[in-house]
PDB file of C-alpha atoms in Angstrom:
ATOM      1  CA  ASN A 232       4.519  94.431  73.191  1.00 72.00           C
ATOM      2  CA  VAL A 233       2.833  91.101  73.935  1.00 84.00           C
ATOM      3  CA  VAL A 234      -0.549  92.398  75.048  1.00 88.00           C
ATOM      4  CA  ILE A 235      -3.242  89.918  74.066  1.00 94.00           C
ATOM      5  CA  PRO A 236      -6.367  91.564  72.666  1.00 95.00           C
ATOM      6  CA  VAL A 237      -9.686  90.970  74.405  1.00 95.00           C
ATOM      7  CA  SER A 238     -12.326  88.922  72.615  1.00 96.00           C
ATOM      8  CA  GLN A 239     -15.797  89.261  74.090  1.00 95.00           C
ATOM      9  CA  VAL A 240     -19.237  88.371  72.756  1.00 95.00           C
ATOM     10  CA  ASP A 241     -22.612  89.033  74.343  1.00 89.00           C
ATOM     11  CA  GLU A 242     -24.672  86.183  75.776  1.00 84.00           C
ATOM     12  CA  PRO A 243     -25.917  83.412  73.468  1.00 75.00           C
ATOM     13  CA  VAL A 244     -28.596  84.573  71.082  1.00 80.00           C
ATOM     14  CA  LEU A 245     -32.064  83.084  70.565  1.00 89.00           C
ATOM     15  CA  MET A 246     -33.504  82.831  67.066  1.00 94.00           C
ATOM     16  CA  GLY A 247     -37.300  82.695  67.155  1.00 94.00           C
ATOM     17  CA  CYS A 248     -40.198  82.964  64.751  1.00 95.00           C
ATOM     18  CA  LEU A 249     -39.894  86.764  64.637  1.00 91.00           C
ATOM     19  CA  ASP A 250     -36.081  86.790  64.426  1.00 89.00           C
ATOM     20  CA  PRO A 251     -34.847  84.746  61.452  1.00 91.00           C
ATOM     21  CA  VAL A 252     -31.687  86.900  61.378  1.00 94.00           C
ATOM     22  CA  VAL A 253     -29.840  87.800  64.588  1.00 94.00           C
ATOM     23  CA  THR A 254     -26.779  89.923  65.359  1.00 95.00           C
ATOM     24  CA  LEU A 255     -23.763  88.586  67.202  1.00 96.00           C
ATOM     25  CA  ASP A 256     -22.284  91.456  69.206  1.00 96.00           C
ATOM     26  CA  GLY A 257     -18.548  91.563  69.790  1.00 96.00           C
ATOM     27  CA  THR A 258     -18.317  95.277  70.614  1.00 95.00           C
ATOM     28  CA  GLY A 259     -16.870  94.466  74.046  1.00 95.00           C
ATOM     29  CA  SER A 260     -13.703  93.235  72.319  1.00 97.00           C
ATOM     30  CA  SER A 261     -10.480  95.187  71.848  1.00 97.00           C
ATOM     31  CA  GLN A 262     -10.669  97.879  69.205  1.00 96.00           C
ATOM     32  CA  GLY A 263      -8.113  99.944  67.325  1.00 94.00           C
ATOM     33  CA  SER A 264      -6.377 100.440  64.018  1.00 94.00           C
ATOM     34  CA  ASP A 265      -4.101  97.370  64.490  1.00 95.00           C
ATOM     35  CA  ILE A 266      -6.982  95.048  65.507  1.00 97.00           C
ATOM     36  CA  VAL A 267      -8.740  92.753  63.023  1.00 98.00           C
ATOM     37  CA  TYR A 268     -11.736  90.476  63.516  1.00 98.00           C
ATOM     38  CA  GLU A 269     -12.895  87.233  61.993  1.00 98.00           C
ATOM     39  CA  TRP A 270     -16.150  85.379  62.689  1.00 98.00           C
ATOM     40  CA  THR A 271     -16.229  81.671  61.812  1.00 98.00           C
ATOM     41  CA  THR A 272     -18.706  78.840  62.257  1.00 98.00           C
ATOM     42  CA  PRO A 273     -18.578  75.101  61.601  1.00 97.00           C
ATOM     43  CA  ASP A 274     -22.343  74.659  61.500  1.00 97.00           C
ATOM     44  CA  GLY A 275     -24.118  78.037  61.235  1.00 96.00           C
ATOM     45  CA  ASN A 276     -24.290  80.685  58.504  1.00 98.00           C
ATOM     46  CA  ILE A 277     -22.810  84.180  58.508  1.00 98.00           C
ATOM     47  CA  LEU A 278     -24.737  86.593  56.296  1.00 98.00           C
ATOM     48  CA  SER A 279     -22.603  89.696  56.823  1.00 98.00           C
ATOM     49  CA  GLY A 280     -19.964  91.212  59.069  1.00 97.00           C
ATOM     50  CA  GLN A 281     -17.518  88.305  58.893  1.00 98.00           C
ATOM     51  CA  ASN A 282     -14.624  90.721  59.483  1.00 98.00           C
ATOM     52  CA  GLU A 283     -16.445  93.203  61.749  1.00 97.00           C
ATOM     53  CA  LEU A 284     -17.178  93.476  65.476  1.00 96.00           C
ATOM     54  CA  SER A 285     -20.780  92.408  64.861  1.00 96.00           C
ATOM     55  CA  ALA A 286     -22.022  89.761  62.450  1.00 97.00           C
ATOM     56  CA  GLU A 287     -25.493  88.915  61.174  1.00 96.00           C
ATOM     57  CA  VAL A 288     -26.363  85.211  61.090  1.00 97.00           C
ATOM     58  CA  ASP A 289     -29.412  83.237  59.976  1.00 96.00           C
ATOM     59  CA  ALA A 290     -28.786  79.739  61.329  1.00 96.00           C
ATOM     60  CA  PRO A 291     -28.331  78.187  64.751  1.00 96.00           C
ATOM     61  CA  GLY A 292     -24.891  76.920  65.655  1.00 96.00           C
ATOM     62  CA  ALA A 293     -21.548  77.702  67.250  1.00 96.00           C
ATOM     63  CA  TYR A 294     -19.832  80.946  66.246  1.00 97.00           C
ATOM     64  CA  THR A 295     -16.279  82.006  67.073  1.00 97.00           C
ATOM     65  CA  LEU A 296     -14.889  85.536  67.068  1.00 98.00           C
ATOM     66  CA  LEU A 297     -11.113  85.762  66.573  1.00 98.00           C
ATOM     67  CA  VAL A 298      -9.572  89.112  67.588  1.00 98.00           C
ATOM     68  CA  GLN A 299      -5.980  89.670  66.450  1.00 97.00           C
ATOM     69  CA  ASN A 300      -3.493  92.465  67.042  1.00 96.00           C
ATOM     70  CA  LEU A 301      -1.642  92.930  63.733  1.00 96.00           C
ATOM     71  CA  PHE A 302       1.193  94.849  65.420  1.00 94.00           C
ATOM     72  CA  ASN A 303       2.332  92.024  67.720  1.00 94.00           C
ATOM     73  CA  GLY A 304       0.534  88.987  66.225  1.00 94.00           C
ATOM     74  CA  CYS A 305      -1.230  88.142  69.502  1.00 97.00           C
ATOM     75  CA  PHE A 306      -4.804  86.975  69.336  1.00 97.00           C
ATOM     76  CA  SER A 307      -7.689  85.636  71.394  1.00 97.00           C
ATOM     77  CA  SER A 308     -10.991  84.041  70.514  1.00 97.00           C
ATOM     78  CA  VAL A 309     -14.358  83.473  72.115  1.00 97.00           C
ATOM     79  CA  GLU A 310     -17.266  81.245  71.143  1.00 96.00           C
ATOM     80  CA  THR A 311     -20.986  81.853  71.421  1.00 96.00           C
ATOM     81  CA  THR A 312     -23.967  79.713  70.506  1.00 95.00           C
ATOM     82  CA  VAL A 313     -27.060  80.704  68.582  1.00 96.00           C
ATOM     83  CA  VAL A 314     -30.034  78.618  69.664  1.00 95.00           C
ATOM     84  CA  GLN A 315     -33.136  78.298  67.500  1.00 95.00           C
ATOM     85  CA  ASP A 316     -36.548  78.023  69.156  1.00 94.00           C
ATOM     86  CA  ILE A 317     -39.351  77.938  66.614  1.00 94.00           C
ATOM     87  CA  GLU A 318     -41.707  75.646  68.502  1.00 95.00           C
ATOM     88  CA  ILE A 319     -45.261  76.714  67.679  1.00 96.00           C
ATOM     89  CA  PRO A 320     -47.744  76.577  70.560  1.00 97.00           C
ATOM     90  CA  GLY A 321     -50.473  73.966  70.418  1.00 97.00           C
ATOM     91  CA  VAL A 322     -53.899  75.591  70.378  1.00 98.00           C
ATOM     92  CA  GLU A 323     -57.460  74.256  70.482  1.00 98.00           C
ATOM     93  CA  ALA A 324     -60.349  76.722  70.533  1.00 97.00           C
ATOM     94  CA  GLY A 325     -62.647  74.024  71.921  1.00 96.00           C
ATOM     95  CA  PRO A 326     -65.938  72.527  70.783  1.00 96.00           C
ATOM     96  CA  GLY A 327     -68.663  74.549  69.122  1.00 95.00           C
ATOM     97  CA  ASP A 328     -71.891  75.167  70.994  1.00 96.00           C
ATOM     98  CA  GLU A 329     -75.357  76.636  70.487  1.00 95.00           C
ATOM     99  CA  LEU A 330     -76.950  79.605  72.198  1.00 95.00           C
ATOM    100  CA  THR A 331     -80.631  79.141  73.083  1.00 95.00           C
ATOM    101  CA  CYS A 332     -83.352  80.988  74.944  1.00 94.00           C
ATOM    102  CA  VAL A 333     -82.126  79.264  78.101  1.00 94.00           C
ATOM    103  CA  LEU A 334     -78.391  79.239  77.343  1.00 94.00           C
ATOM    104  CA  VAL A 335     -77.756  82.925  76.636  1.00 94.00           C
ATOM    105  CA  GLU A 336     -74.016  82.894  77.412  1.00 94.00           C
ATOM    106  CA  ILE A 337     -71.351  80.290  76.683  1.00 95.00           C
ATOM    107  CA  GLU A 338     -67.917  79.856  78.235  1.00 96.00           C
ATOM    108  CA  LEU A 339     -65.528  78.902  75.446  1.00 97.00           C
ATOM    109  CA  GLN A 340     -63.161  76.026  76.237  1.00 97.00           C
ATOM    110  CA  GLY A 341     -59.786  77.025  74.810  1.00 97.00           C
ATOM    111  CA  GLN A 342     -56.690  74.928  75.451  1.00 97.00           C
ATOM    112  CA  ALA A 343     -52.997  75.403  74.804  1.00 97.00           C
ATOM    113  CA  THR A 344     -50.100  72.957  74.898  1.00 95.00           C
ATOM    114  CA  GLY A 345     -46.384  73.541  75.072  1.00 93.00           C
ATOM    115  CA  GLN A 346     -44.514  75.862  77.408  1.00 89.00           C
ATOM    116  CA  THR A 347     -47.721  77.493  78.624  1.00 91.00           C
ATOM    117  CA  ASP A 348     -45.997  79.662  81.235  1.00 94.00           C
ATOM    118  CA  ARG A 349     -44.600  81.674  78.285  1.00 94.00           C
ATOM    119  CA  PHE A 350     -47.933  82.079  76.463  1.00 97.00           C
ATOM    120  CA  VAL A 351     -50.368  84.956  76.072  1.00 97.00           C
ATOM    121  CA  TYR A 352     -53.896  84.379  74.840  1.00 97.00           C
ATOM    122  CA  GLU A 353     -56.143  86.546  72.719  1.00 97.00           C
ATOM    123  CA  TRP A 354     -59.669  85.799  71.567  1.00 97.00           C
ATOM    124  CA  THR A 355     -60.915  87.840  68.626  1.00 95.00           C
ATOM    125  CA  THR A 356     -63.980  87.784  66.482  1.00 93.00           C
ATOM    126  CA  ASP A 357     -65.473  89.625  63.575  1.00 83.00           C
ATOM    127  CA  MET A 358     -68.788  91.370  64.230  1.00 77.00           C
ATOM    128  CA  VAL A 359     -69.780  89.600  67.450  1.00 76.00           C
ATOM    129  CA  ASN A 360     -69.259  90.151  71.147  1.00 80.00           C
ATOM    130  CA  ILE A 361     -66.866  88.711  73.722  1.00 91.00           C
ATOM    131  CA  THR A 362     -68.521  89.533  77.039  1.00 89.00           C
ATOM    132  CA  SER A 363     -65.446  88.927  79.205  1.00 92.00           C
ATOM    133  CA  GLY A 364     -62.154  87.066  79.355  1.00 91.00           C
ATOM    134  CA  ALA A 365     -60.768  87.860  75.891  1.00 92.00           C
ATOM    135  CA  SER A 366     -57.204  87.472  77.204  1.00 94.00           C
ATOM    136  CA  GLY A 367     -57.721  84.064  78.840  1.00 95.00           C
ATOM    137  CA  LEU A 368     -58.545  80.557  77.675  1.00 96.00           C
ATOM    138  CA  ASN A 369     -62.233  80.637  78.718  1.00 96.00           C
ATOM    139  CA  PRO A 370     -64.008  83.827  77.662  1.00 97.00           C
ATOM    140  CA  ILE A 371     -67.757  84.338  77.947  1.00 96.00           C
ATOM    141  CA  VAL A 372     -69.650  85.038  74.716  1.00 95.00           C
ATOM    142  CA  ASP A 373     -73.294  85.903  74.121  1.00 93.00           C
ATOM    143  CA  GLU A 374     -73.601  86.006  70.318  1.00 92.00           C
ATOM    144  CA  ALA A 375     -73.373  83.464  67.523  1.00 92.00           C
ATOM    145  CA  GLY A 376     -70.325  83.669  65.267  1.00 93.00           C
ATOM    146  CA  LEU A 377     -66.740  82.602  64.727  1.00 94.00           C
ATOM    147  CA  TYR A 378     -64.285  83.065  67.575  1.00 96.00           C
ATOM    148  CA  PHE A 379     -60.512  82.917  67.010  1.00 97.00           C
ATOM    149  CA  LEU A 380     -58.041  81.957  69.735  1.00 97.00           C
ATOM    150  CA  THR A 381     -54.467  83.139  69.125  1.00 97.00           C
ATOM    151  CA  VAL A 382     -51.756  81.740  71.390  1.00 98.00           C
ATOM    152  CA  THR A 383     -48.383  83.514  71.285  1.00 97.00           C
ATOM    153  CA  ASP A 384     -45.145  82.401  72.917  1.00 97.00           C
ATOM    154  CA  THR A 385     -43.667  85.546  74.484  1.00 95.00           C
ATOM    155  CA  ILE A 386     -40.091  84.198  74.302  1.00 93.00           C
ATOM    156  CA  ASN A 387     -39.787  83.003  70.696  1.00 94.00           C
ATOM    157  CA  GLY A 388     -42.632  85.036  69.129  1.00 95.00           C
ATOM    158  CA  CYS A 389     -44.301  81.973  67.574  1.00 97.00           C
ATOM    159  CA  SER A 390     -48.100  82.001  67.326  1.00 97.00           C
ATOM    160  CA  ALA A 391     -50.898  79.632  66.431  1.00 98.00           C
ATOM    161  CA  VAL A 392     -54.612  80.201  65.825  1.00 98.00           C
ATOM    162  CA  ASP A 393     -57.687  77.993  66.079  1.00 98.00           C
ATOM    163  CA  THR A 394     -61.368  78.753  65.518  1.00 97.00           C
ATOM    164  CA  VAL A 395     -64.622  77.728  67.147  1.00 97.00           C
ATOM    165  CA  GLN A 396     -68.127  78.439  65.870  1.00 96.00           C
ATOM    166  CA  ILE A 397     -71.012  79.300  68.161  1.00 95.00           C
ATOM    167  CA  THR A 398     -74.474  79.071  66.608  1.00 94.00           C
TER     168      THR A 398
END
């Protein structure tokens, strides 16, 4: 019996701000009572599951799964890469401004930098009103107060907040 066991790992994994620990999934590999597994890494960190089909890791790097058939000694291995993306979006809520008898509404001037095609925007405030546009960079407000712009990267989960005061 010289059948080589299958070693298979899911696509490379992304570690983001919300995922400091990720699971490497080797469940597509050969399984059975004569099959053993070993995860190794030269530059990452394995937290648990070193000798299981799935392993939990908390560092970017290259990871190798070795699958061996104890009955015939044949083995195969496959490598996957864990990539870390913890880039925090740049956010600027814009300059403060002043409402007057003539200027009864103000368009806030939020800005974001980074991979903006991945961003979502949310303006919040405590006890004052956002007239329109709370999910964009330039909402309309009609009351004095503090306005908070949160920018979240939908891929890596990283967020940043900035504040502007309207008087």
